[in-house]
CSV table of N, CA and C in Angstrom, one decimal:
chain,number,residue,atom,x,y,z
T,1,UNK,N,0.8,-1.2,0.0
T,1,UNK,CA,0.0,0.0,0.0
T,1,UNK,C,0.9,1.3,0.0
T,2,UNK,N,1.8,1.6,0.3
T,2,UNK,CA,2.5,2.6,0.6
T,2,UNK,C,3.4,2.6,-0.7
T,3,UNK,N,3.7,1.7,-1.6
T,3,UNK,CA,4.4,2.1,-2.5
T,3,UNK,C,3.5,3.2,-4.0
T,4,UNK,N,1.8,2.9,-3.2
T,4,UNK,CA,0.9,3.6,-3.8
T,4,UNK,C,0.8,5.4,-3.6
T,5,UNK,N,1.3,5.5,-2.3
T,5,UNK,CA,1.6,7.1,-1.6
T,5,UNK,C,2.6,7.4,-1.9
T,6,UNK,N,3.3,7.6,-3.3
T,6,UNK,CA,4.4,8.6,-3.8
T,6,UNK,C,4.2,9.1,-4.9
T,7,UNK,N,4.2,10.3,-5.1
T,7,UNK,CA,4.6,10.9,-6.3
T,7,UNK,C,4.6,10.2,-7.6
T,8,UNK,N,5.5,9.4,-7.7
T,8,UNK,CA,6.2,8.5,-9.0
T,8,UNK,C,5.2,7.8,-8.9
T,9,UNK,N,4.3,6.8,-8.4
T,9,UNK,CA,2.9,6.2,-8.5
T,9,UNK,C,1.8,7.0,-8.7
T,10,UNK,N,1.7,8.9,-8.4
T,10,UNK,CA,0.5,9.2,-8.8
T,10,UNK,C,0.5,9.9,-10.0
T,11,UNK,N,1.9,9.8,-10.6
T,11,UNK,CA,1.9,10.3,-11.9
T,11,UNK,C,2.5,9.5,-13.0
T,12,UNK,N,2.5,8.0,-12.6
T,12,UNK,CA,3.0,7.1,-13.6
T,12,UNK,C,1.4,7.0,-14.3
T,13,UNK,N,0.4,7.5,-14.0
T,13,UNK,CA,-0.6,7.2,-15.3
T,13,UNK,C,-0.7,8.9,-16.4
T,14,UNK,N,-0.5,9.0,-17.4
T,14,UNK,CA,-0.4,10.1,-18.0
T,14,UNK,C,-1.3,11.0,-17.9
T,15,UNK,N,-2.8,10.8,-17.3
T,15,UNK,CA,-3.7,11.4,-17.5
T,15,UNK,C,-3.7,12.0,-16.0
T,16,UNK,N,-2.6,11.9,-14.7
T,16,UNK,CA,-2.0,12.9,-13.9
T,16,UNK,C,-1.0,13.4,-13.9
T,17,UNK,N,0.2,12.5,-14.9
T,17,UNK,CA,1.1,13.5,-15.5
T,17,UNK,C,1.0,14.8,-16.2
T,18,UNK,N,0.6,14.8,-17.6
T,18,UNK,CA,0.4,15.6,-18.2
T,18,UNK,C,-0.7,16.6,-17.6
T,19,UNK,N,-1.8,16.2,-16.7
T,19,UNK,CA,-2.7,17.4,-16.2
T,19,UNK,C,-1.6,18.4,-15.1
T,20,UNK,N,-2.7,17.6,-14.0
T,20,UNK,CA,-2.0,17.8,-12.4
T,20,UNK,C,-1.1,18.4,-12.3
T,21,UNK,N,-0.3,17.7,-12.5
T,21,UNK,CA,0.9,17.4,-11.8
T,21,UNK,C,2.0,18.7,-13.1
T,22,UNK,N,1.4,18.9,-13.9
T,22,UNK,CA,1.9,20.5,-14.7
T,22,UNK,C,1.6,20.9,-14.1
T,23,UNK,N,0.9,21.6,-14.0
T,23,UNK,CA,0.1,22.5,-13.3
T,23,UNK,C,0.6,22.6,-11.4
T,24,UNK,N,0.8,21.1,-11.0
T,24,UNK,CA,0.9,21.6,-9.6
T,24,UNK,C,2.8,22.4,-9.6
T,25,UNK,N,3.4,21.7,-10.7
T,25,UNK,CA,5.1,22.1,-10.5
T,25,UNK,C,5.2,23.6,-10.7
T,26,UNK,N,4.3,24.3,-11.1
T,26,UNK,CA,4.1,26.0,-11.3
T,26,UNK,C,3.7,26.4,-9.7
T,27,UNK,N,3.8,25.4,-8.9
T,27,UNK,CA,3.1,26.2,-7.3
T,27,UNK,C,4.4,26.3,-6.2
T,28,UNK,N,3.6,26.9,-4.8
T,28,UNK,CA,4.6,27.0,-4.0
T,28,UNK,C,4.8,25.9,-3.3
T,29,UNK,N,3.7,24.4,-3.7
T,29,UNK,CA,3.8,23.7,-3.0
T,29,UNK,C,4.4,22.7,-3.5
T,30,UNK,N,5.3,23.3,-4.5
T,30,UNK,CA,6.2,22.4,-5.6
T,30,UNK,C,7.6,22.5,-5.6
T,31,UNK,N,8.0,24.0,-5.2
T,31,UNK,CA,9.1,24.7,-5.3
T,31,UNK,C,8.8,25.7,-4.4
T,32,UNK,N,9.4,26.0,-3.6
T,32,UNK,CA,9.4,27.3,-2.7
T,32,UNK,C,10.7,27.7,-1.7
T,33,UNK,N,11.0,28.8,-1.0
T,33,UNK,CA,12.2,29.6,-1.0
T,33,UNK,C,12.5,28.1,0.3
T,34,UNK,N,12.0,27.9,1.1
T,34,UNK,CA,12.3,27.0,2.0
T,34,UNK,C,12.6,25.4,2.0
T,35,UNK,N,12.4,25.3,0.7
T,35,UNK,CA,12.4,23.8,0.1
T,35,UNK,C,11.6,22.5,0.7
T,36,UNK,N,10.4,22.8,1.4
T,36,UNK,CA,9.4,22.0,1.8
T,36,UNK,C,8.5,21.7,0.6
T,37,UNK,N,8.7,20.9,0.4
T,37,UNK,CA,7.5,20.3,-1.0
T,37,UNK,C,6.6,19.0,-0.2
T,38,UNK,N,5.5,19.7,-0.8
T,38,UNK,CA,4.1,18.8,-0.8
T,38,UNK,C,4.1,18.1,-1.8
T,39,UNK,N,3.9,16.7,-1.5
T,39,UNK,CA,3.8,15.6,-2.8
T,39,UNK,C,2.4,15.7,-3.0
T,40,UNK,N,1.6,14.7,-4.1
T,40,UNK,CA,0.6,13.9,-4.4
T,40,UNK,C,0.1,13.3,-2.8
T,41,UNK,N,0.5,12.6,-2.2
T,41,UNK,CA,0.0,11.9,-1.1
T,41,UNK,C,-0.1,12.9,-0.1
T,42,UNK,N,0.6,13.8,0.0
T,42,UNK,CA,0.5,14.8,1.7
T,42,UNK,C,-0.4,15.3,1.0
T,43,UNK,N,-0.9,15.8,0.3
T,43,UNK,CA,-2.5,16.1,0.2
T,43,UNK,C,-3.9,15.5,0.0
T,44,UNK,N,-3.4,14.4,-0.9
T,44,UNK,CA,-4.3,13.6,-1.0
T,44,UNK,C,-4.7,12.5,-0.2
T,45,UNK,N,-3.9,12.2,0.3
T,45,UNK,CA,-3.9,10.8,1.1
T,45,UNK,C,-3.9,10.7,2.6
T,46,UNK,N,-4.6,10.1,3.0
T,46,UNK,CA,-4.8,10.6,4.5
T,46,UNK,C,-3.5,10.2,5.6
T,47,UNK,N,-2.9,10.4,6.8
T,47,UNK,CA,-1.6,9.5,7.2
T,47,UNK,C,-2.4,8.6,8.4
T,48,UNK,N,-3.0,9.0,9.1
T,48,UNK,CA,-4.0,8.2,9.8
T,48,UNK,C,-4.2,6.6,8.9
T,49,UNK,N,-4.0,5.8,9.1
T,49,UNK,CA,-4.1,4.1,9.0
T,49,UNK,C,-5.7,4.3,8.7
T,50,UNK,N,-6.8,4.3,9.4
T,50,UNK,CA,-8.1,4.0,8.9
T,50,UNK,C,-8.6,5.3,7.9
T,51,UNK,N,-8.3,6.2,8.2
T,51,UNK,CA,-8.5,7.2,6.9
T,51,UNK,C,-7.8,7.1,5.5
T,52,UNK,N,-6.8,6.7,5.6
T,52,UNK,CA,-5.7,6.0,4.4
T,52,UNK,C,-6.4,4.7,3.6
T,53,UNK,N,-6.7,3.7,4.5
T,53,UNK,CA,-7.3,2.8,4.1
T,53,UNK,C,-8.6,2.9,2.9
T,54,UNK,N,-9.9,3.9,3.8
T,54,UNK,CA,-10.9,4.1,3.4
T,54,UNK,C,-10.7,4.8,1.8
T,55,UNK,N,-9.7,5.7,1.8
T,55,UNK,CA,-9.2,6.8,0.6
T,55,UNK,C,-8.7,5.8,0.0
T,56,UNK,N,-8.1,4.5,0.0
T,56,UNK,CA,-7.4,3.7,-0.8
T,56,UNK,C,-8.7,2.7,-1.8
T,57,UNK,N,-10.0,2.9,-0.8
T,57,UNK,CA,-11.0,2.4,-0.9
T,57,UNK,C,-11.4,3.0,-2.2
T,58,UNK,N,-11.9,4.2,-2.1
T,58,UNK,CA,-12.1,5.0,-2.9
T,58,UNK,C,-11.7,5.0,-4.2
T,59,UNK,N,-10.2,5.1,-4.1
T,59,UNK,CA,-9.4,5.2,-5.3
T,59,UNK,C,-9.6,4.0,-6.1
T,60,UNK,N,-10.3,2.8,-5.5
T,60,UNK,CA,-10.8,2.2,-6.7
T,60,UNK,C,-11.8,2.9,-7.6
T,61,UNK,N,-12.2,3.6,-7.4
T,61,UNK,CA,-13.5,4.2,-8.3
T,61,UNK,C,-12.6,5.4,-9.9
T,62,UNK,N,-11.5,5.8,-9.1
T,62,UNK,CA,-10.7,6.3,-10.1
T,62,UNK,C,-9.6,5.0,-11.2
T,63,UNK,N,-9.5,3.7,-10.8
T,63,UNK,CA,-8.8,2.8,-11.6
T,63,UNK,C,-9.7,2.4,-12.4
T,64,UNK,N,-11.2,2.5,-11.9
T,64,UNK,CA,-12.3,2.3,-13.5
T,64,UNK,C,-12.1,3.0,-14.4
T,65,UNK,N,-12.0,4.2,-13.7
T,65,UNK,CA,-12.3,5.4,-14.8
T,65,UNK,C,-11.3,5.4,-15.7
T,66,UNK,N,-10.0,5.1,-15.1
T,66,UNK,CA,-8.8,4.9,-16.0
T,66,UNK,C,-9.2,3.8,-17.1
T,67,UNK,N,-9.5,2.9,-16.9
T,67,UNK,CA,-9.8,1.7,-17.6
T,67,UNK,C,-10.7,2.1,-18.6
T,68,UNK,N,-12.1,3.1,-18.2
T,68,UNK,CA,-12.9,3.4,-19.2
T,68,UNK,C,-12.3,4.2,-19.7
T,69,UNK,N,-11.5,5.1,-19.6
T,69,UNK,CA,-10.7,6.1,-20.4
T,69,UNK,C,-11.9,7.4,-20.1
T,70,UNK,N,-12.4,7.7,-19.0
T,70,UNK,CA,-13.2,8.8,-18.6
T,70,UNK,C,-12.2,10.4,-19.4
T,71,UNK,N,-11.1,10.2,-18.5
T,71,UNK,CA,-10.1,11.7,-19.1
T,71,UNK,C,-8.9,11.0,-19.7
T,72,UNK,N,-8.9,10.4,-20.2
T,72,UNK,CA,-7.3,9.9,-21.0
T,72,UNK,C,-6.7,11.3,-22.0
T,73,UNK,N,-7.7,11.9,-22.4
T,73,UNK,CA,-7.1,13.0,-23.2
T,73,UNK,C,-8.0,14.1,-22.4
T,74,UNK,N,-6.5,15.5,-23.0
T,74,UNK,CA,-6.9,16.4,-22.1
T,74,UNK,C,-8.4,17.4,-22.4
T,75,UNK,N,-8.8,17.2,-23.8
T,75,UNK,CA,-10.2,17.6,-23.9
T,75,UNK,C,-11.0,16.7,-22.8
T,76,UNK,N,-10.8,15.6,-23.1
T,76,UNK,CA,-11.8,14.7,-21.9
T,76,UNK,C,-11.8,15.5,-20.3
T,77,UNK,N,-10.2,15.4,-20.0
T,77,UNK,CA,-9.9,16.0,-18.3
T,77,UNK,C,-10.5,17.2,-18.3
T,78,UNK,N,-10.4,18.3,-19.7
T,78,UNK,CA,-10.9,19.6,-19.1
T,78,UNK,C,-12.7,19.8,-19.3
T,79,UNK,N,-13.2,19.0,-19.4
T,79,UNK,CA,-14.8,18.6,-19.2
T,79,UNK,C,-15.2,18.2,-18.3
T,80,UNK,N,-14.0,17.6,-17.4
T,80,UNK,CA,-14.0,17.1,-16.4
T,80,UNK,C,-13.9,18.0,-14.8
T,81,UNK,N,-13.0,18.9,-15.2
T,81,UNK,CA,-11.9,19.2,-14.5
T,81,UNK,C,-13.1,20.5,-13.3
T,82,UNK,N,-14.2,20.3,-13.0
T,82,UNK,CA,-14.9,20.9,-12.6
T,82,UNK,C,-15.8,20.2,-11.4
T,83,UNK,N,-16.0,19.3,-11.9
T,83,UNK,CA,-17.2,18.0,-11.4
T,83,UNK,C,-15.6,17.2,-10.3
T,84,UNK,N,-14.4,17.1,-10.9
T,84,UNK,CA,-13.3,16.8,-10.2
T,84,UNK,C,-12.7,17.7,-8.6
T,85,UNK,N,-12.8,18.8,-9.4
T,85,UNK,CA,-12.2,19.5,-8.5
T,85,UNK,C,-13.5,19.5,-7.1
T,86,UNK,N,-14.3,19.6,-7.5
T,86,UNK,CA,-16.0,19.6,-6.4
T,86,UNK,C,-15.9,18.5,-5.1
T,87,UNK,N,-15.5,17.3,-6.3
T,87,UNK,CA,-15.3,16.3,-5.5
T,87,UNK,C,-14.2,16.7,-4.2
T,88,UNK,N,-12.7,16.9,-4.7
T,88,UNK,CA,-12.1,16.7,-3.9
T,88,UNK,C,-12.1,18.1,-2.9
T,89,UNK,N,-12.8,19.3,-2.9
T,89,UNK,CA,-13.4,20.0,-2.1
T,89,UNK,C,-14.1,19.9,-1.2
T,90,UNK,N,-15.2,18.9,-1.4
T,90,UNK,CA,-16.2,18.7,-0.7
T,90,UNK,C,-15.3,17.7,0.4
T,91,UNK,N,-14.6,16.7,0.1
T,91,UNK,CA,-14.2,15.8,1.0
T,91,UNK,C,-13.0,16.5,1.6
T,92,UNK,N,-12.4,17.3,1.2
T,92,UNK,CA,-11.2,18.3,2.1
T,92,UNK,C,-12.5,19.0,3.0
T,93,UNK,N,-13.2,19.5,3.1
T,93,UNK,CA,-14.2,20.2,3.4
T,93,UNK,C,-14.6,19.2,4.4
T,94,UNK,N,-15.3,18.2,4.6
T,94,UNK,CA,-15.8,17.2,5.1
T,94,UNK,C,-14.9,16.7,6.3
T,95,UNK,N,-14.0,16.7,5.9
T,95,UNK,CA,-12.5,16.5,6.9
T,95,UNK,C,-11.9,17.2,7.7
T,96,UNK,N,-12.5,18.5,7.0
T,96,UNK,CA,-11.5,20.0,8.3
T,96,UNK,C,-10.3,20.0,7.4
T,97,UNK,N,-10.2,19.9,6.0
T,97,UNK,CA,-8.5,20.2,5.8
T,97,UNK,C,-7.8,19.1,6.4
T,98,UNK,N,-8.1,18.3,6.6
T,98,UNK,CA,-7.4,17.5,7.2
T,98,UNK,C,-5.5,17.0,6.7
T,99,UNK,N,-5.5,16.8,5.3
T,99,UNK,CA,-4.4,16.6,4.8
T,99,UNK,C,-3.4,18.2,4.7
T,100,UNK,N,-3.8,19.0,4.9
T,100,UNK,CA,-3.2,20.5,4.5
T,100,UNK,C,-2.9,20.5,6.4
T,101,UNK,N,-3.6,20.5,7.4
T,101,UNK,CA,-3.1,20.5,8.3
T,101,UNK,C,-1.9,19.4,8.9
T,102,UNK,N,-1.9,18.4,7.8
T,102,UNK,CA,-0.6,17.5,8.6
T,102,UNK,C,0.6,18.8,8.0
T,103,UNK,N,0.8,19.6,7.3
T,103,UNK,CA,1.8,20.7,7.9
T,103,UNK,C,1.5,22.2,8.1
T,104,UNK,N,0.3,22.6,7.9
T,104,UNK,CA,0.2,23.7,8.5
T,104,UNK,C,-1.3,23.7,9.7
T,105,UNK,N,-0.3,24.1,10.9
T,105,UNK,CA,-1.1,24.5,12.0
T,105,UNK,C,-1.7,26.2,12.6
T,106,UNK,N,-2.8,26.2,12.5
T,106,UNK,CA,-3.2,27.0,13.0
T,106,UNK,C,-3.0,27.6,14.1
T,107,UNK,N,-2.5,27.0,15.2
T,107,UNK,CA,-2.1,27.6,16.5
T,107,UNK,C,-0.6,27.8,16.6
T,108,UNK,N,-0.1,27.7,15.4
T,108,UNK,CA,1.4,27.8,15.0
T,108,UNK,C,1.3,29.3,14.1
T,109,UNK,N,0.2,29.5,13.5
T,109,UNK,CA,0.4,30.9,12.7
T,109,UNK,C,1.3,32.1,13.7
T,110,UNK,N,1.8,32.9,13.0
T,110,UNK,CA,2.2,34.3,13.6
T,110,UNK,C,1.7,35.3,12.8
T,111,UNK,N,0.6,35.6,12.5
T,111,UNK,CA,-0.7,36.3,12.3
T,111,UNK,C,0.8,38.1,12.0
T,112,UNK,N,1.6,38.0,12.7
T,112,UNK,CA,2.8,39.5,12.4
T,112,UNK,C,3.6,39.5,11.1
T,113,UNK,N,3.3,38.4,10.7
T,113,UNK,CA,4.7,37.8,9.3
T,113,UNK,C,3.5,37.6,8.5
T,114,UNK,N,2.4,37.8,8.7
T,114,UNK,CA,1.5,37.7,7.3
T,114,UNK,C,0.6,38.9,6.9
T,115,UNK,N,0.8,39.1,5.7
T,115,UNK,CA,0.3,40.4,4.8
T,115,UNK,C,-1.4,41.1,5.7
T,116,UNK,N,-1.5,42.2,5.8
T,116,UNK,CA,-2.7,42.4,6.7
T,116,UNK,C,-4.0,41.7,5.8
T,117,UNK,N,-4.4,41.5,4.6
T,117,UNK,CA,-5.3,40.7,4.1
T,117,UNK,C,-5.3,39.2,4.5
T,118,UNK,N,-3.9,38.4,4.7
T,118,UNK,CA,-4.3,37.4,5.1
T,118,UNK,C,-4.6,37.0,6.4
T,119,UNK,N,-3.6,38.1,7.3
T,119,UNK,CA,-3.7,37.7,8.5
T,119,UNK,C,-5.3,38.3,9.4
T,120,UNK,N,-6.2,39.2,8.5
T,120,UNK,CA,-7.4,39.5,8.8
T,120,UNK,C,-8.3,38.3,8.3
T,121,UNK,N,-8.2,38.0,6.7
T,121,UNK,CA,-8.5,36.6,6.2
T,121,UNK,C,-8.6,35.2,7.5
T,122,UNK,N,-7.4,35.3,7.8
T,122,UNK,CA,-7.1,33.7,8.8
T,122,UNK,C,-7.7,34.2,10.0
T,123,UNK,N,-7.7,35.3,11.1
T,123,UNK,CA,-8.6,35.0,12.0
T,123,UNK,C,-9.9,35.4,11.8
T,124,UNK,N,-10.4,35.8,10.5
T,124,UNK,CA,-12.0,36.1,10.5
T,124,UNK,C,-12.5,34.1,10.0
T,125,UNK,N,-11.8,34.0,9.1
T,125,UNK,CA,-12.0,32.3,9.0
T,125,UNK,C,-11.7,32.0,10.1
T,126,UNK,N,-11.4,31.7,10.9
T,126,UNK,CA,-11.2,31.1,12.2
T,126,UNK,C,-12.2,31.0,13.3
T,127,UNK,N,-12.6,32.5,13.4
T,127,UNK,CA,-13.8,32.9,13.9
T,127,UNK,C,-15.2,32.0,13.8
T,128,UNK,N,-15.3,32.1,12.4
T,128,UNK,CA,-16.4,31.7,11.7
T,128,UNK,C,-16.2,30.0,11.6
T,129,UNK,N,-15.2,29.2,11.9
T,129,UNK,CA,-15.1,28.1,11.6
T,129,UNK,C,-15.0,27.3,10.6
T,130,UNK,N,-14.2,28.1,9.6
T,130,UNK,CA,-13.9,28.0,8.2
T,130,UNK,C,-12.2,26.9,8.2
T,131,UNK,N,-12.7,26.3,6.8
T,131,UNK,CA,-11.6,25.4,7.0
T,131,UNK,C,-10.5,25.9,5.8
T,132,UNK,N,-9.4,25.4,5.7
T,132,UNK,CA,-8.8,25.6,4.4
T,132,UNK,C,-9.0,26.0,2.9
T,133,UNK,N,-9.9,24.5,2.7
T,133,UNK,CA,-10.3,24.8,1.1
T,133,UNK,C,-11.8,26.0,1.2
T,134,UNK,N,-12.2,25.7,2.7
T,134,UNK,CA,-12.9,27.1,1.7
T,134,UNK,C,-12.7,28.5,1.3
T,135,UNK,N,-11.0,28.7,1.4
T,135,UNK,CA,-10.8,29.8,0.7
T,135,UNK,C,-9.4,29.6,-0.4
T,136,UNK,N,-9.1,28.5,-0.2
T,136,UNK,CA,-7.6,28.7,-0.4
T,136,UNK,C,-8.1,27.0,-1.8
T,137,UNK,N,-8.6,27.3,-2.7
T,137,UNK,CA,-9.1,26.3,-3.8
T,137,UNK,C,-7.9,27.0,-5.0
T,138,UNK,N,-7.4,26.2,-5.8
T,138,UNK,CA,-6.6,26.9,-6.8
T,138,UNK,C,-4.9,27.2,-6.3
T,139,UNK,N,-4.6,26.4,-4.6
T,139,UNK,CA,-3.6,26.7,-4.5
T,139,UNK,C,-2.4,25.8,-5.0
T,140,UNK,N,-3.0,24.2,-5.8
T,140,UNK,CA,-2.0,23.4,-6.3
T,140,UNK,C,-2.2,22.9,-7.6
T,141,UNK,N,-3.0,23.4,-7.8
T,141,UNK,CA,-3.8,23.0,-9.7
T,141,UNK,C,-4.3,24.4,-10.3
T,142,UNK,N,-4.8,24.4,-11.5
T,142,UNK,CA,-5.5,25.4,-11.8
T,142,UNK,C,-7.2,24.7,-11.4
T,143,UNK,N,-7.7,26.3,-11.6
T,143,UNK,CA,-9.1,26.0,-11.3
T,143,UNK,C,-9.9,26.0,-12.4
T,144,UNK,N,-11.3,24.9,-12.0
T,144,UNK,CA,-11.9,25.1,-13.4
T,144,UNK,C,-12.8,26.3,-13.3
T,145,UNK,N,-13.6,26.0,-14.3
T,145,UNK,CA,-14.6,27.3,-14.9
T,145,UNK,C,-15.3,27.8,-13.3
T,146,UNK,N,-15.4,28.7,-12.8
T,146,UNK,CA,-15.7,29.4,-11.0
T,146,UNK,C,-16.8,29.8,-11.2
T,147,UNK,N,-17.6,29.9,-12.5
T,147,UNK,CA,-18.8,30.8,-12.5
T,147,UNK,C,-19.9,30.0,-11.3
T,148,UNK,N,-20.2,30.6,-10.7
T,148,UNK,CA,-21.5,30.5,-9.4
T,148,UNK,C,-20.7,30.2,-8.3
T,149,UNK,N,-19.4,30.7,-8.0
T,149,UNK,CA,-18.1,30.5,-7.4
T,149,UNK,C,-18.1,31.3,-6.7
T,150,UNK,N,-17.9,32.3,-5.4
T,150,UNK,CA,-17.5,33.0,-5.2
T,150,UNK,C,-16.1,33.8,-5.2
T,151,UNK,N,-15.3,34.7,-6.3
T,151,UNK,CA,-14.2,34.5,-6.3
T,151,UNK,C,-13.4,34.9,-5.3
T,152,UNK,N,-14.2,35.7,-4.5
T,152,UNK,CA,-13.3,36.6,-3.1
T,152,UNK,C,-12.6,35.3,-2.3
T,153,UNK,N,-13.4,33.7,-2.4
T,153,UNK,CA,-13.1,33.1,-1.2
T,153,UNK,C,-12.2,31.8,-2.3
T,154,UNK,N,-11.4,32.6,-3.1
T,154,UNK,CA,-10.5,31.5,-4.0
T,154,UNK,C,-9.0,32.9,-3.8
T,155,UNK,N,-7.8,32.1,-3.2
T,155,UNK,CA,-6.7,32.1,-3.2
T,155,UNK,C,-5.6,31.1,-3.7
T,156,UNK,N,-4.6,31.8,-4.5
T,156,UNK,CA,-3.8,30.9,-4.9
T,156,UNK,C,-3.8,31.3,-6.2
T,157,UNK,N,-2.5,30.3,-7.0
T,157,UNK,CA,-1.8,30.5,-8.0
T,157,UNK,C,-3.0,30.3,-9.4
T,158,UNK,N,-3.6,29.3,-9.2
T,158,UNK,CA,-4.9,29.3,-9.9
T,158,UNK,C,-6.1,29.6,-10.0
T,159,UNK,N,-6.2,31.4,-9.6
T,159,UNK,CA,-7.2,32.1,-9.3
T,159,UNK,C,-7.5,33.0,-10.9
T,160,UNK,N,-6.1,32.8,-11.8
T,160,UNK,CA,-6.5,33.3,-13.0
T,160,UNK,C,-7.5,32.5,-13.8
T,161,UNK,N,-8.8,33.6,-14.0
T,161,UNK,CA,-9.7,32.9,-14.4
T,161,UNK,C,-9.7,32.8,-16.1
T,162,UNK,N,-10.1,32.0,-16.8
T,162,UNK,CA,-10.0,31.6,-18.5
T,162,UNK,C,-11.5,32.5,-18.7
């Protein structure tokens, strides 16, 4: 199971090479001044044993789709790339961020070292009991089409809209 949580397994199928995984190497969570890189699995994949499990569960429903060739080509992925992104929102959502907090903690922020927009951003979400993705969508892929989206509550590198 674990040889399935790396990088080189989530992009040996071409149809997360060529999308994703472009797209994510343009981020900060690819390349940044500190050299902390987020793989495929620290976000996707839960580290917790029964939550890992369950998500491995899951991921059978995406080895169909491979098989039916749902997105093999990237017209297919970008017809896709909306109803996709939803998914994995809703279940980051569902979870509290769960995979984004195995390295970033909230009670670790310094609210002084962050721009006055974010650091009013982070404790008004806080307040309100907002979790990660629901402001911070677009921070390792591009985003799809946002119409009925709110854009105020989208940060990140893929906030440029088409």
């Amino acid at each position: 199971m674990e040889a399935t949580n790396t990088e080189e397994f989530c992009i040996s199928c071409h149809e997360m090479k060529n999308n994703v995984f472009v797209e994510y190497r343009d981020t900060i969570h690819y390349s940044n001044r500190t050299g902390v890189r987020a793989t495929c699995p620290d976000c996707h994949v839960p580290k917790q044993w029964v939550h890992k499990i369950v998500r491995k569960i899951q991921a059978s429903n995406e080895l169909y789709h491979k098989f039916m060739g749902t997105i093999d080509t990237r017209a297919k992925f970008e017809a896709k790339r909306g109803e996709l992104a939803q998914h994995v929102w809703a279940a980051m959502k569902k979870t509290d961020s769960r995979e984004c907090r195995n390295c970033h903690d909230f009670t670790s922020m310094d609210y002084t070292k962050q721009g006055h927009r974010g650091m009013e951003a982070h404790q008004k979400g806080f307040d309100e009991g907002k979790t990660c993705i629901d402001c911070h969508k677009g921070i390792a892929h591009r985003l799809p089409d946002m119409h009925g989206i709110d854009p105020g509550v989208v940060v990140g590198p893929g906030t440029v809209q088409r």
